[in-house]
Amino acid sequence: GNEAQQSVDIKIQTVEKALKDINELHVSDDDAKALKEQSIALFEKVLPVYKNEYSAYAKLCDTKGSADQKQALLEKIQKDYMPEIDKTFDEVYVLGKAYAEKHNLNVNWGN
């Protein structure tokens, strides 16, 4: 079947919706603007990886591709994309935490 591709397609749709929703947010201060911009940057980095590498990986899974091919794709994602994605995610986290503290928002950070 195409279960793996369906799973990736759902993730793509989720990222696209989040990106659309964030783009439509009207922000009122510099803190919110910085958080919005960094959030957009994060989703814009993630989306192409889902559309390309993860879709290719899903196709390999659905067509019973070789373990070596799958591993090569996962290693490419880790090497080529994850360092920048992780860095941007960390920046969003720091900005979000500072914004929540400044505006007295009760946020559970998963700790």
PDB file of C-alpha atoms in Angstrom:
ATOM      1  CA  GLY A   1       0.000   0.000   0.000  1.00  0.00           C
ATOM      2  CA  ASN A   2       0.917   3.590   0.410  1.00  0.00           C
ATOM      3  CA  GLU A   3       0.534   3.948   4.163  1.00  0.00           C
ATOM      4  CA  ALA A   4       3.917   5.608   4.657  1.00  0.00           C
ATOM      5  CA  GLN A   5       3.231   8.185   1.937  1.00  0.00           C
ATOM      6  CA  GLN A   6      -0.195   8.887   3.430  1.00  0.00           C
ATOM      7  CA  SER A   7       1.459   9.530   6.785  1.00  0.00           C
ATOM      8  CA  VAL A   8       3.954  11.945   5.215  1.00  0.00           C
ATOM      9  CA  ASP A   9       1.157  13.658   3.276  1.00  0.00           C
ATOM     10  CA  ILE A  10      -0.712  14.280   6.545  1.00  0.00           C
ATOM     11  CA  LYS A  11       2.433  15.802   8.061  1.00  0.00           C
ATOM     12  CA  ILE A  12       2.864  18.010   4.981  1.00  0.00           C
ATOM     13  CA  GLN A  13      -0.733  19.205   5.267  1.00  0.00           C
ATOM     14  CA  THR A  14      -0.241  19.911   8.980  1.00  0.00           C
ATOM     15  CA  VAL A  15       2.918  21.942   8.351  1.00  0.00           C
ATOM     16  CA  GLU A  16       1.284  23.837   5.478  1.00  0.00           C
ATOM     17  CA  LYS A  17      -1.728  24.699   7.646  1.00  0.00           C
ATOM     18  CA  ALA A  18       0.472  25.817  10.533  1.00  0.00           C
ATOM     19  CA  LEU A  19       2.521  27.971   8.170  1.00  0.00           C
ATOM     20  CA  LYS A  20      -0.635  29.533   6.705  1.00  0.00           C
ATOM     21  CA  ASP A  21      -2.067  30.200  10.179  1.00  0.00           C
ATOM     22  CA  ILE A  22       1.158  31.756  11.437  1.00  0.00           C
ATOM     23  CA  ASN A  23       1.454  33.941   8.354  1.00  0.00           C
ATOM     24  CA  GLU A  24      -2.069  35.240   8.988  1.00  0.00           C
ATOM     25  CA  LEU A  25      -1.364  36.209  12.600  1.00  0.00           C
ATOM     26  CA  HIS A  26      -1.423  39.922  13.288  1.00  0.00           C
ATOM     27  CA  VAL A  27       1.254  40.784  15.805  1.00  0.00           C
ATOM     28  CA  SER A  28       1.291  43.869  17.953  1.00  0.00           C
ATOM     29  CA  ASP A  29       4.802  44.077  19.354  1.00  0.00           C
ATOM     30  CA  ASP A  30       8.419  43.356  18.486  1.00  0.00           C
ATOM     31  CA  ASP A  31       8.531  40.226  20.649  1.00  0.00           C
ATOM     32  CA  ALA A  32       5.576  38.685  18.855  1.00  0.00           C
ATOM     33  CA  LYS A  33       6.987  39.744  15.485  1.00  0.00           C
ATOM     34  CA  ALA A  34      10.314  38.020  16.206  1.00  0.00           C
ATOM     35  CA  LEU A  35       8.539  34.880  17.385  1.00  0.00           C
ATOM     36  CA  LYS A  36       6.309  34.867  14.294  1.00  0.00           C
ATOM     37  CA  GLU A  37       9.243  35.348  11.914  1.00  0.00           C
ATOM     38  CA  GLN A  38      11.290  32.606  13.542  1.00  0.00           C
ATOM     39  CA  SER A  39       8.305  30.233  13.555  1.00  0.00           C
ATOM     40  CA  ILE A  40       7.780  30.844   9.843  1.00  0.00           C
ATOM     41  CA  ALA A  41      11.478  30.195   9.241  1.00  0.00           C
ATOM     42  CA  LEU A  42      11.221  26.886  11.094  1.00  0.00           C
ATOM     43  CA  PHE A  43       8.230  25.626   9.132  1.00  0.00           C
ATOM     44  CA  GLU A  44       9.767  26.800   5.855  1.00  0.00           C
ATOM     45  CA  LYS A  45      12.850  24.695   6.632  1.00  0.00           C
ATOM     46  CA  VAL A  46      10.846  21.618   7.579  1.00  0.00           C
ATOM     47  CA  LEU A  47       8.333  21.621   4.723  1.00  0.00           C
ATOM     48  CA  PRO A  48      10.745  20.921   1.832  1.00  0.00           C
ATOM     49  CA  VAL A  49      12.309  18.042   3.756  1.00  0.00           C
ATOM     50  CA  TYR A  50       8.892  16.429   4.151  1.00  0.00           C
ATOM     51  CA  LYS A  51       8.018  17.058   0.509  1.00  0.00           C
ATOM     52  CA  ASN A  52      11.295  15.664  -0.798  1.00  0.00           C
ATOM     53  CA  GLU A  53      13.385  13.420   1.449  1.00  0.00           C
ATOM     54  CA  TYR A  54      10.628  12.091   3.706  1.00  0.00           C
ATOM     55  CA  SER A  55       8.360  11.518   0.697  1.00  0.00           C
ATOM     56  CA  ALA A  56      11.170   9.602  -0.995  1.00  0.00           C
ATOM     57  CA  TYR A  57      11.707   7.623   2.211  1.00  0.00           C
ATOM     58  CA  ALA A  58       7.989   6.844   2.412  1.00  0.00           C
ATOM     59  CA  LYS A  59       8.014   5.637  -1.183  1.00  0.00           C
ATOM     60  CA  LEU A  60      10.897   3.310  -0.352  1.00  0.00           C
ATOM     61  CA  CYS A  61       8.963   1.997   2.642  1.00  0.00           C
ATOM     62  CA  ASP A  62       5.781   1.501   0.629  1.00  0.00           C
ATOM     63  CA  THR A  63       7.602  -0.254  -2.225  1.00  0.00           C
ATOM     64  CA  LYS A  64       9.807  -2.333   0.080  1.00  0.00           C
ATOM     65  CA  GLY A  65      12.973  -0.484  -0.933  1.00  0.00           C
ATOM     66  CA  SER A  66      16.325  -1.605   0.355  1.00  0.00           C
ATOM     67  CA  ALA A  67      17.435  -0.925   3.891  1.00  0.00           C
ATOM     68  CA  ASP A  68      20.577   0.726   2.511  1.00  0.00           C
ATOM     69  CA  GLN A  69      18.558   3.212   0.455  1.00  0.00           C
ATOM     70  CA  LYS A  70      16.365   4.053   3.439  1.00  0.00           C
ATOM     71  CA  GLN A  71      19.370   4.460   5.718  1.00  0.00           C
ATOM     72  CA  ALA A  72      21.095   6.728   3.175  1.00  0.00           C
ATOM     73  CA  LEU A  73      18.059   9.018   3.074  1.00  0.00           C
ATOM     74  CA  LEU A  74      17.828   9.175   6.864  1.00  0.00           C
ATOM     75  CA  GLU A  75      21.538   9.982   7.093  1.00  0.00           C
ATOM     76  CA  LYS A  76      21.136  12.727   4.471  1.00  0.00           C
ATOM     77  CA  ILE A  77      18.309  14.287   6.491  1.00  0.00           C
ATOM     78  CA  GLN A  78      20.367  14.126   9.682  1.00  0.00           C
ATOM     79  CA  LYS A  79      23.468  15.590   8.048  1.00  0.00           C
ATOM     80  CA  ASP A  80      22.040  18.122   5.617  1.00  0.00           C
ATOM     81  CA  TYR A  81      18.909  19.435   7.342  1.00  0.00           C
ATOM     82  CA  MET A  82      18.645  18.615  11.022  1.00  0.00           C
ATOM     83  CA  PRO A  83      21.423  20.864  12.327  1.00  0.00           C
ATOM     84  CA  GLU A  84      19.741  23.966  10.877  1.00  0.00           C
ATOM     85  CA  ILE A  85      16.239  22.795  11.786  1.00  0.00           C
ATOM     86  CA  ASP A  86      17.329  22.041  15.360  1.00  0.00           C
ATOM     87  CA  LYS A  87      19.010  25.443  15.618  1.00  0.00           C
ATOM     88  CA  THR A  88      15.898  27.241  14.388  1.00  0.00           C
ATOM     89  CA  PHE A  89      13.668  25.173  16.672  1.00  0.00           C
ATOM     90  CA  ASP A  90      15.846  26.111  19.650  1.00  0.00           C
ATOM     91  CA  GLU A  91      15.559  29.792  18.683  1.00  0.00           C
ATOM     92  CA  VAL A  92      11.749  29.519  18.503  1.00  0.00           C
ATOM     93  CA  TYR A  93      11.739  27.801  21.889  1.00  0.00           C
ATOM     94  CA  VAL A  94      13.851  30.531  23.506  1.00  0.00           C
ATOM     95  CA  LEU A  95      11.739  33.298  21.966  1.00  0.00           C
ATOM     96  CA  GLY A  96       8.505  31.548  22.917  1.00  0.00           C
ATOM     97  CA  LYS A  97       9.601  30.998  26.489  1.00  0.00           C
ATOM     98  CA  ALA A  98      10.684  34.636  26.868  1.00  0.00           C
ATOM     99  CA  TYR A  99       7.419  35.827  25.305  1.00  0.00           C
ATOM    100  CA  ALA A 100       5.345  33.633  27.639  1.00  0.00           C
ATOM    101  CA  GLU A 101       7.219  34.865  30.715  1.00  0.00           C
ATOM    102  CA  LYS A 102       6.990  38.520  29.673  1.00  0.00           C
ATOM    103  CA  HIS A 103       3.252  38.253  29.033  1.00  0.00           C
ATOM    104  CA  ASN A 104       2.501  36.017  32.027  1.00  0.00           C
ATOM    105  CA  LEU A 105       1.253  33.135  29.900  1.00  0.00           C
ATOM    106  CA  ASN A 106       0.895  29.792  31.641  1.00  0.00           C
ATOM    107  CA  VAL A 107       2.671  27.431  29.251  1.00  0.00           C
ATOM    108  CA  ASN A 108       3.603  23.803  29.840  1.00  0.00           C
ATOM    109  CA  TRP A 109       7.001  23.338  28.173  1.00  0.00           C
ATOM    110  CA  GLY A 110       6.916  19.560  28.562  1.00  0.00           C
ATOM    111  CA  ASN A 111       9.326  19.489  31.480  1.00  0.00           C
TER     112      ASN A 111
END
